[in-house]
């Protein structure tokens, strides 16, 4: 009797044991590149997935540089959740569907600007930690793929220099950390306008200094050291100074999304800053689902963009299915930059291709018509 009770407890414990977190899921790259010496770059041809670029950057970059990109806040629970959340929701693929026109449906618009795919590059600071040409590689990779590049306000190179490297007609948005000093804020707006940015992205999710423990060990933490007095008055005063639309990045609740609509915001980005600011903040998929379940009209009243943890086309599709208009990738682009412009170009084309082919395999004939019925929204307990 005692033995069988023990066996039951052990079996139950085994079944409930937490699945180990895999920062870079095993798809065999370490087996293929087993002889790659530390500090050396693999061949770009060996990169077949976004996560491969993380492997390459981890192997190649000085630890401090890699850590700056990789780091999350606190115990990195939100960072991990961002990566794991997508697989809590299984697809409901449709079969016997003619999907041969899927490629014609990939183009979309953000704030009226045409892009080739519902994809943008999220603003990430300090591209110089990855490559001496820093953001120049990223702006060119974005041009080659015709996707929007949201240039970080803490870029290594000045916005003016980055925009000078853009193709004619290329769409850049300028992300700004507005501060408490009105003169500084006005100057930043004028710089964005002078550089030809088509929108200004205000990161509203970072009013305090984040605790990035992994980064702190290498002295590469956040540059923000003051408390910021964000307010709707500030939003209106900033918006009144420019004709460029002011996009709010870092919306994390349906309530804030609705407030933004009431205040006239034309586009919002659901984001928890890649899990780098408030540990415990929700992933953008969880926020998109909250919006979908409580007030789906939000997706019609403003353009809803989202980022965080997107590493596969299938991640993007789950967000798009809820009504998100385009998705952003952050770290993978910074990691791909270790290969320079060609690396960024390849990383973006990989994710674009995955979004298209995964949509085809999901049985989506027209990506603009994907909807929530393609996903089982009851979470499985795969990662619990
Ligand atoms: C190294 C790094 C630097 C970042 N710098 C900025 C920044 O300057 N401004 C900003 O709004 N967000 C910044 N972010 C957040 C990204 O815009 C984006 O929200 C996040 O990276 C998305 O998650 P992902 O890296 O998992 O794709 C940064 C993220 C990383 C990883």
Tab-separated table of N, CA and C and ligand atoms in Angstrom, residues 68-69 82 122-125 152-154 175 177 203 249 271 273-274 276 307-311 328-332 334, ligand 1:
chain	number	residue	atom	x	y	z
A	68	UNK	N	23.986	42.643	-23.184
A	68	UNK	CA	23.141	43.836	-23.318
A	68	UNK	C	21.904	43.508	-24.146
A	69	UNK	N	22.083	42.776	-25.223
A	69	UNK	CA	20.941	42.430	-26.082
A	69	UNK	C	20.039	41.386	-25.427
A	82	UNK	N	7.406	35.762	-22.650
A	82	UNK	CA	7.252	36.277	-24.027
A	82	UNK	C	7.557	35.188	-25.057
A	122	UNK	N	11.510	46.472	-34.381
A	122	UNK	CA	11.310	47.211	-33.133
A	122	UNK	C	12.558	48.014	-32.794
A	123	UNK	N	12.350	49.151	-32.124
A	123	UNK	CA	13.519	49.980	-31.808
A	123	UNK	C	14.402	49.330	-30.748
A	124	UNK	N	15.653	49.135	-31.076
A	124	UNK	CA	16.615	48.593	-30.104
A	124	UNK	C	17.850	49.474	-30.092
A	125	UNK	N	18.263	49.824	-28.870
A	125	UNK	CA	19.406	50.722	-28.692
A	125	UNK	C	20.713	50.015	-29.057
A	152	UNK	N	15.664	53.392	-32.817
A	152	UNK	CA	15.715	53.681	-31.377
A	152	UNK	C	16.260	55.079	-31.100
A	153	UNK	N	15.699	55.706	-30.074
A	153	UNK	CA	16.211	57.002	-29.623
A	153	UNK	C	17.580	56.886	-28.982
A	154	UNK	N	17.992	55.680	-28.639
A	154	UNK	CA	19.330	55.453	-28.070
A	154	UNK	C	20.203	54.668	-29.047
A	175	UNK	N	11.729	56.400	-32.701
A	175	UNK	CA	11.317	56.180	-31.302
A	175	UNK	C	12.050	57.180	-30.418
A	177	UNK	N	12.470	58.582	-26.321
A	177	UNK	CA	12.154	58.550	-24.891
A	177	UNK	C	11.968	59.999	-24.464
A	203	UNK	N	7.917	55.655	-26.305
A	203	UNK	CA	7.950	54.472	-25.436
A	203	UNK	C	7.467	54.893	-24.051
A	249	UNK	N	4.090	53.265	-27.568
A	249	UNK	CA	4.672	51.912	-27.485
A	249	UNK	C	4.780	51.484	-26.026
A	271	UNK	N	3.403	45.985	-25.997
A	271	UNK	CA	4.802	45.591	-25.792
A	271	UNK	C	5.119	45.657	-24.308
A	273	UNK	N	8.392	45.684	-23.720
A	273	UNK	CA	9.792	46.063	-23.919
A	273	UNK	C	10.704	44.826	-23.955
A	274	UNK	N	10.161	43.743	-24.485
A	274	UNK	CA	10.961	42.517	-24.539
A	274	UNK	C	11.270	41.964	-23.159
A	276	UNK	N	12.127	43.641	-20.590
A	276	UNK	CA	13.315	44.321	-20.065
A	276	UNK	C	13.010	45.377	-19.012
A	307	UNK	N	4.838	43.609	-30.236
A	307	UNK	CA	6.127	42.916	-30.304
A	307	UNK	C	6.400	42.167	-29.013
A	308	UNK	N	7.469	41.368	-29.059
A	308	UNK	CA	7.897	40.622	-27.874
A	308	UNK	C	7.930	39.118	-28.121
A	309	UNK	N	9.135	38.566	-28.182
A	309	UNK	CA	9.293	37.111	-28.244
A	309	UNK	C	8.954	36.482	-29.575
A	310	UNK	N	8.772	37.284	-30.611
A	310	UNK	CA	8.406	36.696	-31.912
A	310	UNK	C	9.670	36.120	-32.563
A	311	UNK	N	9.678	34.825	-32.690
A	311	UNK	CA	10.835	34.140	-33.269
A	311	UNK	C	10.460	33.271	-34.457
A	328	UNK	N	6.452	43.260	-34.465
A	328	UNK	CA	7.834	43.739	-34.451
A	328	UNK	C	8.791	42.698	-33.908
A	329	UNK	N	10.000	42.690	-34.475
A	329	UNK	CA	11.059	41.863	-33.906
A	329	UNK	C	12.190	42.765	-33.427
A	330	UNK	N	12.711	42.452	-32.254
A	330	UNK	CA	13.774	43.256	-31.653
A	330	UNK	C	15.097	42.510	-31.646
A	331	UNK	N	15.284	41.664	-30.633
A	331	UNK	CA	16.586	41.006	-30.460
A	331	UNK	C	17.078	40.265	-31.709
A	332	UNK	N	16.216	39.495	-32.398
A	332	UNK	CA	16.757	38.742	-33.540
A	332	UNK	C	17.459	39.642	-34.562
A	334	UNK	N	19.008	42.489	-33.840
A	334	UNK	CA	20.296	42.902	-33.271
A	334	UNK	C	21.314	41.768	-33.363
B	1	LIG	C1	18.883	45.414	-26.740
B	1	LIG	C2	17.531	46.044	-26.712
B	1	LIG	C3	17.426	47.418	-26.727
B	1	LIG	C4	16.176	48.018	-26.738
B	1	LIG	N1	16.096	49.373	-26.835
B	1	LIG	C5	14.887	49.947	-26.948
B	1	LIG	C6	14.792	51.338	-27.173
B	1	LIG	O1	15.783	52.040	-27.293
B	1	LIG	N2	13.545	51.873	-27.262
B	1	LIG	C7	12.404	51.118	-27.166
B	1	LIG	O2	11.295	51.650	-27.259
B	1	LIG	N3	12.474	49.789	-26.971
B	1	LIG	C8	13.681	49.191	-26.868
B	1	LIG	N4	13.762	47.836	-26.716
B	1	LIG	C9	12.537	47.033	-26.758
B	1	LIG	C10	12.203	46.634	-28.195
B	1	LIG	O3	11.736	47.741	-28.926
B	1	LIG	C11	11.105	45.566	-28.266
B	1	LIG	O4	9.991	45.981	-27.538
B	1	LIG	C12	11.557	44.196	-27.791
B	1	LIG	O5	12.906	43.979	-28.102
B	1	LIG	C13	10.695	43.136	-28.439
B	1	LIG	O6	11.014	41.881	-27.953
B	1	LIG	P1	12.021	40.861	-28.682
B	1	LIG	O7	13.405	41.370	-28.454
B	1	LIG	O8	11.766	39.598	-27.968
B	1	LIG	O9	11.662	40.811	-30.142
B	1	LIG	C14	15.001	47.222	-26.690
B	1	LIG	C15	15.127	45.838	-26.654
B	1	LIG	C16	16.368	45.254	-26.684
B	1	LIG	C17	16.459	43.751	-26.686
